[in-house]
């Protein structure tokens, strides 16, 4: 079945550091891929998405590229800020499914 | 503004009591979902509904029940049969887009349920 594996946290970085959070997936066909962000005490917000191979999703300085050859969708940001501290979830939706499969989440903490 | 509302934000329940969590959306989405999130863990799907008057069990449906009498509303009842109900509950909705793989789920702010 479909599954998502993302790097375990917590990840702690200094402000202005480069961020990578790894995400790999297993799926048949051509799934859509998502990154969601959850700030403390809140629901999830869509950060970015990509719907086909080689697509790059981007938002608020974050980027992720849909790599079918490596079944990956790694999240990157060139210079993180304290306000980026949150939990990040990688997710996929199969091409014929209505359910989204979420990874276990990666907690990110940014030091001033 | 369009969005998803969940109420209440915090809910306390005594053991043995049923409790109902509200979820309302005005996005005109056909599909709605309930997830449970435990501390430090990801989301687990409880129930989902693709159209009015129809719903399916997710991965952890035992001890929960839902109804979908209106497109806008998808209440979740946590019954006394749920042995460990203390958790953060998230409701989501999406357009139907079945077969296209492109619909995005939008989430409410969540309800934190604590059993006393």
Coordinates of N, CA and C in Angstrom, one line a residue:
Chain A
X1 N 0.8 -1.2 0.0 CA 0.0 0.0 0.0 C 0.9 1.3 0.0
X2 N 0.2 2.4 -0.1 CA 0.9 3.7 -0.1 C 1.5 4.0 1.3
X3 N 2.6 4.6 1.3 CA 3.2 5.0 2.6 C 4.1 6.2 2.4
X4 N 4.4 6.9 3.5 CA 5.3 8.0 3.5 C 6.3 7.9 4.7
X5 N 7.5 8.1 4.4 CA 8.6 8.1 5.5 C 9.3 9.4 5.5
X6 N 9.3 10.0 6.6 CA 10.1 11.3 6.7 C 11.0 11.2 7.9
X7 N 12.1 12.1 7.8 CA 13.1 12.0 8.8 C 12.6 12.3 10.2
X8 N 13.1 11.6 11.2 CA 12.7 11.8 12.6 C 13.2 13.1 13.1
X9 N 12.5 13.7 14.0 CA 13.0 14.9 14.6 C 13.4 14.6 16.0
X10 N 13.6 15.6 16.8 CA 13.5 17.0 16.4 C 14.7 17.4 15.7
X11 N 14.5 18.4 14.8 CA 15.6 19.1 14.1 C 15.8 20.5 14.7
X12 N 17.0 20.8 15.1 CA 17.3 22.1 15.7 C 18.3 22.8 14.9
X13 N 18.0 24.0 14.5 CA 19.0 24.8 13.7 C 19.1 26.2 14.2
X14 N 20.1 26.9 13.8 CA 20.2 28.3 14.1 C 19.6 29.1 13.1
X15 N 19.1 30.3 13.4 CA 18.5 31.2 12.5 C 19.4 31.4 11.3
X16 N 18.9 31.5 10.1 CA 19.6 31.7 8.8 C 20.3 30.4 8.3
X17 N 20.1 29.3 9.0 CA 20.7 28.0 8.5 C 19.9 27.5 7.3
X18 N 20.5 26.6 6.6 CA 19.8 25.9 5.5 C 19.1 24.7 6.0
X19 N 17.9 24.5 5.6 CA 17.0 23.4 6.1 C 16.8 22.4 5.0
X20 N 16.9 21.1 5.4 CA 16.4 20.0 4.6 C 15.6 19.0 5.5
X21 N 14.4 18.7 5.1 CA 13.7 17.6 5.8 C 13.4 16.6 4.7
X22 N 13.9 15.4 4.9 CA 13.8 14.3 3.9 C 12.4 13.7 4.0
X23 N 11.9 13.3 2.8 CA 10.6 12.6 2.7 C 10.7 11.7 1.5
X24 N 10.4 10.4 1.7 CA 10.3 9.4 0.6 C 9.0 8.8 0.7
X25 N 8.6 8.2 -0.4 CA 7.2 7.6 -0.4 C 7.2 6.3 -1.2
X26 N 6.2 5.6 -1.0 CA 5.9 4.3 -1.7 C 4.5 4.4 -2.2
X27 N 4.3 4.3 -3.5 CA 3.0 4.5 -4.1 C 3.0 3.9 -5.5
X28 N 1.8 3.4 -5.9 CA 1.6 3.0 -7.3 C 1.1 4.1 -8.1
X29 N 1.3 4.1 -9.3 CA 0.8 5.2 -10.2 C 1.5 6.5 -9.9
X30 N 0.7 7.6 -10.0 CA 1.2 9.0 -9.9 C 0.5 9.7 -8.8
X31 N 1.0 9.6 -7.6 CA 0.4 10.3 -6.5 C 0.6 11.8 -6.5
X32 N -0.2 12.6 -5.8 CA 0.1 13.9 -5.5 C 0.8 14.0 -4.2
X33 N 1.7 14.9 -4.0 CA 2.6 15.0 -2.8 C 2.4 16.4 -2.2
X34 N 2.4 16.4 -0.8 CA 2.1 17.6 -0.1 C 3.1 17.8 1.1
X35 N 3.3 19.0 1.5 CA 3.9 19.3 2.8 C 2.9 20.2 3.5
X36 N 2.6 19.8 4.8 CA 1.8 20.5 5.7 C 2.6 21.0 6.8
X37 N 2.2 22.1 7.5 CA 2.9 22.7 8.6 C 1.9 22.8 9.8
X38 N 2.3 22.5 11.0 CA 1.4 22.6 12.1 C 2.1 23.4 13.2
X39 N 1.6 24.6 13.5 CA 2.1 25.5 14.6 C 1.5 25.0 15.9
X40 N 2.1 25.3 17.0 CA 1.7 24.8 18.3 C 0.2 25.1 18.6
X41 N -0.5 24.0 18.9 CA -1.9 24.2 19.3 C -2.9 24.4 18.2
X42 N -2.4 24.3 16.9 CA -3.3 24.6 15.8 C -3.5 23.4 14.9
X43 N -4.3 23.6 13.9 CA -4.5 22.5 12.9 C -3.4 22.6 11.9
X44 N -3.5 21.7 10.9 CA -2.5 21.7 9.8 C -2.8 22.7 8.7
X45 N -1.8 23.3 8.2 CA -1.9 24.2 7.0 C -1.1 23.7 5.9
X46 N -1.7 23.7 4.7 CA -1.0 23.3 3.5 C 0.2 24.3 3.3
X47 N 1.4 23.8 3.1 CA 2.5 24.6 2.8 C 2.8 24.7 1.3
X48 N 2.9 23.5 0.7 CA 3.1 23.4 -0.7 C 2.7 22.0 -1.2
X49 N 2.5 21.9 -2.6 CA 2.2 20.6 -3.1 C 2.7 20.5 -4.5
X50 N 2.8 19.3 -5.0 CA 3.2 19.0 -6.4 C 2.4 17.8 -6.9
X51 N 1.9 17.9 -8.1 CA 1.0 16.9 -8.6 C 1.6 16.0 -9.7
X52 N 2.8 16.3 -10.2 CA 3.3 15.3 -11.2 C 4.9 15.4 -11.1
X53 N 5.5 14.4 -11.7 CA 7.0 14.3 -11.6 C 7.6 15.6 -12.1
X54 N 8.7 16.0 -11.4 CA 9.5 17.1 -11.7 C 8.9 18.5 -11.4
X55 N 7.6 18.4 -10.9 CA 7.0 19.7 -10.4 C 7.7 20.1 -9.2
X56 N 7.9 21.5 -9.0 CA 8.4 22.0 -7.8 C 7.3 22.9 -7.1
X57 N 7.0 22.5 -5.9 CA 6.1 23.3 -5.1 C 6.9 24.3 -4.3
X58 N 6.4 25.5 -4.1 CA 7.1 26.5 -3.3 C 6.1 27.4 -2.6
X59 N 6.5 27.9 -1.5 CA 5.7 28.8 -0.7 C 6.5 29.3 0.5
X60 N 6.4 30.6 0.8 CA 7.1 31.2 2.0 C 8.6 30.9 2.0
X61 N 9.2 30.7 0.9 CA 10.7 30.4 0.9 C 11.0 28.9 1.0
X62 N 10.0 28.1 1.2 CA 10.1 26.7 1.2 C 10.0 26.1 -0.2
X63 N 10.7 25.1 -0.5 CA 10.6 24.4 -1.8 C 10.6 22.9 -1.7
X64 N 10.0 22.2 -2.6 CA 10.2 20.7 -2.6 C 9.9 20.3 -4.1
X65 N 10.7 19.4 -4.6 CA 10.6 18.9 -5.9 C 10.2 17.4 -6.0
X66 N 9.2 17.1 -6.8 CA 8.7 15.8 -6.9 C 9.7 15.0 -7.8
X67 N 10.4 14.1 -7.1 CA 11.4 13.2 -7.8 C 10.9 11.8 -7.9
X68 N 10.4 11.4 -9.1 CA 9.8 10.1 -9.2 C 11.0 9.0 -9.2
X69 N 12.1 9.4 -9.8 CA 13.2 8.4 -9.9 C 13.7 8.0 -8.5
X70 N 13.6 8.9 -7.6 CA 14.1 8.6 -6.2 C 12.9 8.5 -5.2
X71 N 11.7 8.6 -5.7 CA 10.5 8.6 -4.9 C 10.7 9.5 -3.7
X72 N 11.0 10.7 -3.9 CA 11.3 11.7 -2.8 C 10.6 13.0 -3.0
X73 N 10.5 13.7 -2.0 CA 9.8 15.0 -2.0 C 10.4 15.8 -0.8
X74 N 11.7 16.1 -0.8 CA 12.4 16.7 0.3 C 12.1 18.2 0.4
X75 N 11.9 18.6 1.6 CA 11.5 20.0 1.9 C 12.8 20.8 2.2
X76 N 13.0 22.0 1.5 CA 14.2 22.8 1.7 C 13.8 24.2 1.9
X77 N 14.7 24.9 2.6 CA 14.6 26.4 2.8 C 16.0 26.9 3.0
X78 N 16.3 28.0 2.2 CA 17.7 28.5 2.2 C 18.1 29.2 3.5
X79 N 17.2 29.8 4.2 CA 17.5 30.6 5.4 C 16.3 30.6 6.3
X80 N 16.4 29.8 7.4 CA 15.2 29.6 8.3 C 15.1 30.7 9.3
X81 N 13.9 31.0 9.8 CA 13.7 32.0 10.8 C 13.1 31.3 12.0
X82 N 13.1 32.0 13.1 CA 12.5 31.5 14.4 C 11.1 31.2 14.2
X83 N 10.4 32.0 13.3 CA 9.0 31.8 13.1 C 8.6 30.5 12.3
X84 N 9.7 29.8 11.8 CA 9.5 28.6 11.1 C 9.4 27.4 12.0
X85 N 9.6 27.6 13.3 CA 9.5 26.5 14.3 C 8.1 26.0 14.3
X86 N 8.0 24.7 14.0 CA 6.7 24.0 13.9 C 6.9 22.5 13.6
X87 N 5.9 21.8 13.4 CA 6.0 20.4 13.0 C 5.6 20.3 11.5
X88 N 6.4 19.6 10.7 CA 6.2 19.6 9.3 C 5.8 18.1 8.9
X89 N 4.7 18.0 8.1 CA 4.2 16.7 7.7 C 4.3 16.5 6.2
X90 N 4.9 15.5 5.8 CA 4.9 15.1 4.3 C 3.7 14.2 4.1
X91 N 3.0 14.3 3.0 CA 1.8 13.5 2.8 C 1.7 13.2 1.3
X92 N 0.9 12.1 1.0 CA 0.6 11.8 -0.4 C -0.8 11.4 -0.5
X93 N -1.3 11.6 -1.7 CA -2.7 11.2 -2.1 C -2.5 10.4 -3.4
X94 N -3.0 9.1 -3.3 CA -2.9 8.2 -4.5 C -3.7 8.8 -5.6
X95 N -3.4 8.3 -6.8 CA -4.0 8.9 -8.0 C -5.5 8.6 -8.1
X96 N -6.0 7.5 -7.4 CA -7.4 7.2 -7.5 C -8.0 7.1 -6.1
X97 N -7.4 7.7 -5.1 CA -7.8 7.6 -3.7 C -8.3 8.9 -3.2
X98 N -9.2 8.9 -2.3 CA -9.6 10.1 -1.6 C -8.9 10.4 -0.3
X99 N -8.2 9.4 0.2 CA -7.5 9.5 1.5 C -6.1 10.1 1.3
X100 N -5.7 10.8 2.2 CA -4.3 11.3 2.2 C -3.5 10.5 3.3
X101 N -2.3 10.1 2.9 CA -1.5 9.3 3.8 C -0.4 10.3 4.4
X102 N -0.3 10.5 5.7 CA 0.6 11.4 6.3 C 1.8 10.7 6.9
X103 N 2.9 11.3 6.8 CA 4.1 10.9 7.5 C 3.9 11.2 9.0
X104 N 4.9 10.8 9.8 CA 4.8 10.9 11.2 C 5.1 12.3 11.7
X105 N 5.6 13.2 10.9 CA 5.9 14.6 11.3 C 7.3 14.7 11.7
X106 N 7.9 15.9 11.5 CA 9.2 16.3 11.9 C 9.1 17.6 12.6
X107 N 9.5 17.6 13.9 CA 9.5 18.9 14.7 C 10.8 19.7 14.4
X108 N 10.6 20.9 14.0 CA 11.7 21.8 13.7 C 11.7 22.9 14.7
X109 N 12.9 23.1 15.3 CA 13.1 24.2 16.3 C 14.2 25.1 15.8
X110 N 14.0 26.4 15.7 CA 15.0 27.4 15.2 C 15.5 28.2 16.4
X111 N 16.8 28.3 16.6 CA 17.3 29.1 17.7 C 17.7 30.5 17.2
X112 N 17.4 31.5 18.0 CA 17.7 32.9 17.5 C 19.2 33.1 17.4
Chain B
X1 N -15.4 34.8 5.5 CA -14.4 34.1 4.9 C -14.7 32.6 4.9
X2 N -14.3 31.9 3.8 CA -14.5 30.4 3.8 C -13.5 29.7 4.7
X3 N -14.0 28.6 5.3 CA -13.0 27.9 6.1 C -13.7 26.8 6.9
X4 N -13.0 26.2 7.8 CA -13.5 25.0 8.6 C -13.4 25.5 10.0
X5 N -14.5 25.3 10.7 CA -14.6 25.6 12.2 C -14.8 24.3 13.0
X6 N -14.1 24.2 14.1 CA -14.3 23.1 15.0 C -14.6 23.7 16.4
X7 N -15.6 23.1 17.1 CA -15.9 23.6 18.4 C -16.2 22.4 19.3
X8 N -15.9 22.5 20.6 CA -15.2 23.6 21.2 C -13.7 23.4 21.0
X9 N -12.9 24.3 21.4 CA -11.4 24.2 21.2 C -10.9 23.3 22.3
X10 N -11.4 23.3 23.5 CA -11.0 22.4 24.5 C -12.3 21.7 25.1
X11 N -12.2 20.4 25.4 CA -13.4 19.7 25.8 C -12.9 18.7 26.9
X12 N -13.7 18.7 28.0 CA -13.3 17.7 29.1 C -14.5 16.8 29.2
X13 N -14.2 15.5 29.4 CA -15.2 14.5 29.5 C -14.9 13.6 30.7
X14 N -15.9 13.2 31.4 CA -15.7 12.2 32.4 C -15.8 10.8 31.8
X15 N -15.1 9.9 32.4 CA -15.1 8.5 31.9 C -16.5 8.0 31.8
X16 N -16.8 7.3 30.7 CA -18.1 6.7 30.6 C -19.1 7.6 29.9
X17 N -18.7 8.8 29.6 CA -19.7 9.7 28.9 C -19.3 9.7 27.4
X18 N -20.4 9.9 26.6 CA -20.2 10.2 25.2 C -20.0 11.7 25.0
X19 N -19.3 12.1 24.0 CA -19.1 13.5 23.7 C -19.1 13.7 22.2
X20 N -19.7 14.8 21.7 CA -19.7 15.1 20.3 C -18.9 16.3 20.0
X21 N -18.0 16.2 19.0 CA -17.2 17.2 18.5 C -17.8 17.8 17.2
X22 N -17.8 19.1 17.1 CA -18.5 19.7 15.9 C -17.4 20.0 14.9
X23 N -17.8 19.9 13.6 CA -17.0 20.3 12.5 C -17.9 20.9 11.4
X24 N -17.7 22.1 11.0 CA -18.5 22.8 10.0 C -17.6 23.4 8.9
X25 N -18.0 23.3 7.7 CA -17.2 24.0 6.6 C -18.2 24.7 5.6
X26 N -17.7 25.8 5.2 CA -18.4 26.6 4.2 C -17.7 26.7 2.9
X27 N -16.9 25.7 2.6 CA -16.0 25.7 1.4 C -16.7 25.0 0.2
X28 N -17.9 24.5 0.5 CA -18.7 23.7 -0.5 C -17.9 22.5 -0.9
X29 N -17.2 21.9 0.0 CA -16.4 20.6 -0.3 C -17.4 19.5 0.0
X30 N -17.2 18.5 -0.9 CA -18.0 17.2 -0.7 C -17.4 16.3 0.3
X31 N -16.1 16.2 0.4 CA -15.4 15.2 1.3 C -15.0 15.9 2.6
X32 N -15.2 15.1 3.7 CA -14.8 15.5 5.0 C -14.2 14.4 5.7
X33 N -13.3 14.7 6.7 CA -12.4 13.7 7.4 C -12.3 14.1 8.8
X34 N -12.1 13.0 9.6 CA -11.7 13.2 11.0 C -10.4 12.4 11.3
X35 N -9.5 13.1 11.9 CA -8.2 12.5 12.3 C -8.0 12.7 13.8
X36 N -7.2 11.8 14.3 CA -6.7 11.9 15.7 C -5.2 12.1 15.7
X37 N -4.8 13.0 16.6 CA -3.3 13.2 16.7 C -2.9 13.0 18.2
X38 N -2.0 12.2 18.5 CA -1.5 12.0 19.8 C -0.1 12.7 19.9
X39 N 0.3 13.1 21.1 CA 1.5 13.9 21.3 C 2.7 13.2 20.6
X40 N 3.4 14.0 19.8 CA 4.6 13.6 19.1 C 4.4 12.6 18.0
X41 N 3.1 12.4 17.6 CA 2.8 11.4 16.6 C 2.1 12.1 15.4
X42 N 2.0 11.3 14.3 CA 1.3 11.8 13.1 C -0.2 11.7 13.3
X43 N -0.9 11.9 12.1 CA -2.3 11.8 12.1 C -2.8 10.4 11.8
X44 N -3.9 10.0 12.4 CA -4.5 8.7 12.1 C -5.9 9.0 11.7
X45 N -6.4 8.4 10.6 CA -7.7 8.6 10.1 C -8.8 7.8 10.9
X46 N -9.8 8.5 11.3 CA -10.9 7.9 12.1 C -12.0 7.5 11.2
X47 N -12.6 8.5 10.5 CA -13.7 8.3 9.6 C -13.6 9.3 8.5
X48 N -14.2 9.0 7.3 CA -14.2 10.0 6.3 C -15.5 9.8 5.5
X49 N -15.9 10.9 4.8 CA -17.2 10.9 4.1 C -16.9 11.6 2.8
X50 N -17.3 11.0 1.7 CA -17.1 11.6 0.4 C -18.4 12.3 -0.1
X51 N -19.5 11.9 0.4 CA -20.8 12.6 0.0 C -21.7 12.6 1.2
X52 N -22.8 13.4 1.1 CA -23.8 13.4 2.1 C -24.4 12.0 2.3
X53 N -24.7 11.7 3.5 CA -25.4 10.4 3.9 C -24.5 9.2 3.6
X54 N -23.2 9.4 3.5 CA -22.3 8.3 3.3 C -21.0 8.5 4.0
X55 N -20.5 7.5 4.7 CA -19.2 7.6 5.3 C -18.5 6.3 5.4
X56 N -17.2 6.3 5.6 CA -16.4 5.0 5.7 C -15.5 5.1 6.9
X57 N -15.2 3.9 7.4 CA -14.3 3.8 8.5 C -12.9 4.1 8.0
X58 N -12.1 4.7 8.9 CA -10.7 4.9 8.6 C -9.9 3.8 9.3
X59 N -8.7 4.2 9.7 CA -7.8 3.2 10.3 C -8.1 2.9 11.8
X60 N -8.8 3.8 12.5 CA -9.0 3.6 14.0 C -10.4 4.0 14.3
X61 N -11.4 3.4 13.7 CA -12.8 3.8 13.9 C -13.4 3.3 15.2
X62 N -12.9 2.3 15.8 CA -13.5 1.7 16.9 C -13.7 2.7 18.1
X63 N -14.9 2.7 18.6 CA -15.2 3.7 19.7 C -15.6 5.0 19.3
X64 N -15.7 5.2 18.0 CA -16.2 6.5 17.4 C -17.4 6.3 16.5
X65 N -18.2 7.4 16.3 CA -19.2 7.3 15.3 C -19.4 8.7 14.7
X66 N -19.9 8.7 13.5 CA -20.1 10.0 12.8 C -21.5 10.0 12.1
X67 N -21.9 11.1 11.6 CA -23.0 11.3 10.7 C -22.7 12.3 9.7
X68 N -23.4 12.3 8.6 CA -23.2 13.3 7.5 C -24.6 13.6 6.9
X69 N -25.4 14.3 7.7 CA -26.7 14.6 7.2 C -26.8 15.9 6.3
X70 N -25.8 16.7 6.5 CA -25.6 17.9 5.7 C -24.2 18.0 5.1
X71 N -24.1 18.6 3.9 CA -22.8 18.8 3.3 C -21.9 19.5 4.2
X72 N -22.4 20.5 4.9 CA -21.5 21.4 5.7 C -21.0 20.8 7.0
X73 N -21.6 19.8 7.5 CA -21.4 19.3 8.8 C -21.0 17.9 8.9
X74 N -20.1 17.6 9.8 CA -19.6 16.2 9.9 C -19.2 16.0 11.4
X75 N -20.2 15.9 12.3 CA -19.9 15.7 13.7 C -19.3 14.3 14.1
X76 N -18.4 14.3 15.0 CA -17.8 13.1 15.5 C -18.2 12.9 16.9
X77 N -18.7 11.7 17.2 CA -19.0 11.3 18.6 C -18.0 10.3 19.1
X78 N -17.4 10.7 20.3 CA -16.5 9.8 20.9 C -17.3 9.1 22.0
X79 N -17.4 7.8 21.8 CA -18.3 7.0 22.7 C -17.5 6.5 23.9
X80 N -18.2 6.0 24.9 CA -17.6 5.4 26.1 C -16.8 4.1 25.7
X81 N -17.0 3.6 24.5 CA -16.3 2.4 24.1 C -14.8 2.7 23.7
X82 N -14.5 4.0 23.5 CA -13.2 4.4 23.1 C -12.4 4.4 24.4
X83 N -11.4 3.5 24.5 CA -10.7 3.3 25.8 C -9.7 4.4 26.1
X84 N -9.2 5.1 25.2 CA -8.1 6.1 25.4 C -8.4 7.3 24.5
X85 N -9.4 8.1 24.9 CA -9.9 9.1 24.0 C -9.1 10.5 24.1
X86 N -8.3 10.6 25.1 CA -7.6 11.9 25.3 C -6.6 12.1 24.1
X87 N -6.9 13.2 23.3 CA -6.1 13.4 22.1 C -6.5 14.7 21.5
X88 N -5.8 15.1 20.4 CA -6.2 16.3 19.6 C -6.9 15.8 18.4
X89 N -8.1 16.3 18.1 CA -8.9 15.8 17.0 C -9.0 16.9 15.9
X90 N -8.7 16.5 14.7 CA -8.6 17.4 13.6 C -9.6 17.0 12.6
X91 N -10.4 18.0 12.1 CA -11.3 17.8 11.0 C -10.8 18.4 9.7
X92 N -11.0 17.8 8.6 CA -10.6 18.4 7.3 C -11.6 18.2 6.2
X93 N -11.5 18.9 5.2 CA -12.4 18.8 4.0 C -11.6 18.9 2.7
X94 N -12.2 18.4 1.6 CA -11.6 18.6 0.3 C -12.6 18.5 -0.8
X95 N -12.3 19.0 -1.9 CA -13.2 18.8 -3.1 C -13.2 17.3 -3.5
X96 N -14.1 16.9 -4.2 CA -14.2 15.4 -4.5 C -13.1 14.9 -5.4
X97 N -12.8 15.6 -6.4 CA -11.7 15.3 -7.4 C -11.3 13.8 -7.4
X98 N -12.2 12.9 -7.3 CA -11.8 11.5 -7.2 C -11.2 11.1 -8.6
X99 N -10.1 10.4 -8.6 CA -9.5 10.0 -9.8 C -8.5 10.9 -10.4
X100 N -8.4 12.1 -9.9 CA -7.5 13.1 -10.4 C -6.2 13.2 -9.6
X101 N -6.3 12.8 -8.3 CA -5.2 12.9 -7.4 C -4.7 14.3 -7.1
X102 N -5.6 15.3 -7.3 CA -5.1 16.6 -7.1 C -5.8 17.4 -6.0
X103 N -6.8 16.8 -5.3 CA -7.4 17.6 -4.3 C -6.6 17.7 -3.0
X104 N -6.7 18.9 -2.4 CA -6.0 19.2 -1.2 C -6.9 19.2 0.0
X105 N -6.5 18.7 1.1 CA -7.3 18.7 2.3 C -7.0 20.0 3.1
X106 N -8.1 20.7 3.6 CA -7.9 21.9 4.4 C -8.4 21.5 5.8
X107 N -7.7 22.0 6.8 CA -7.9 21.6 8.2 C -8.5 22.6 9.0
X108 N -9.3 22.2 10.0 CA -9.8 23.1 11.0 C -8.8 23.3 12.1
X109 N -9.0 24.1 13.1 CA -8.1 24.4 14.2 C -7.9 23.3 15.2
X110 N -8.8 22.3 15.2 CA -8.7 21.2 16.1 C -9.5 21.4 17.4
X111 N -9.8 20.3 18.1 CA -10.4 20.2 19.4 C -9.5 19.3 20.3
X112 N -9.1 19.8 21.4 CA -8.3 19.0 22.3 C -9.3 18.4 23.4
X113 N -9.4 17.1 23.4 CA -10.3 16.4 24.3 C -9.5 15.8 25.4
X114 N -9.9 16.0 26.6 CA -9.3 15.4 27.8 C -10.3 14.7 28.6
X115 N -10.0 13.4 28.9 CA -10.9 12.6 29.8 C -10.4 12.7 31.2
X116 N -11.3 13.1 32.1 CA -10.9 13.3 33.5 C -11.1 12.0 34.3

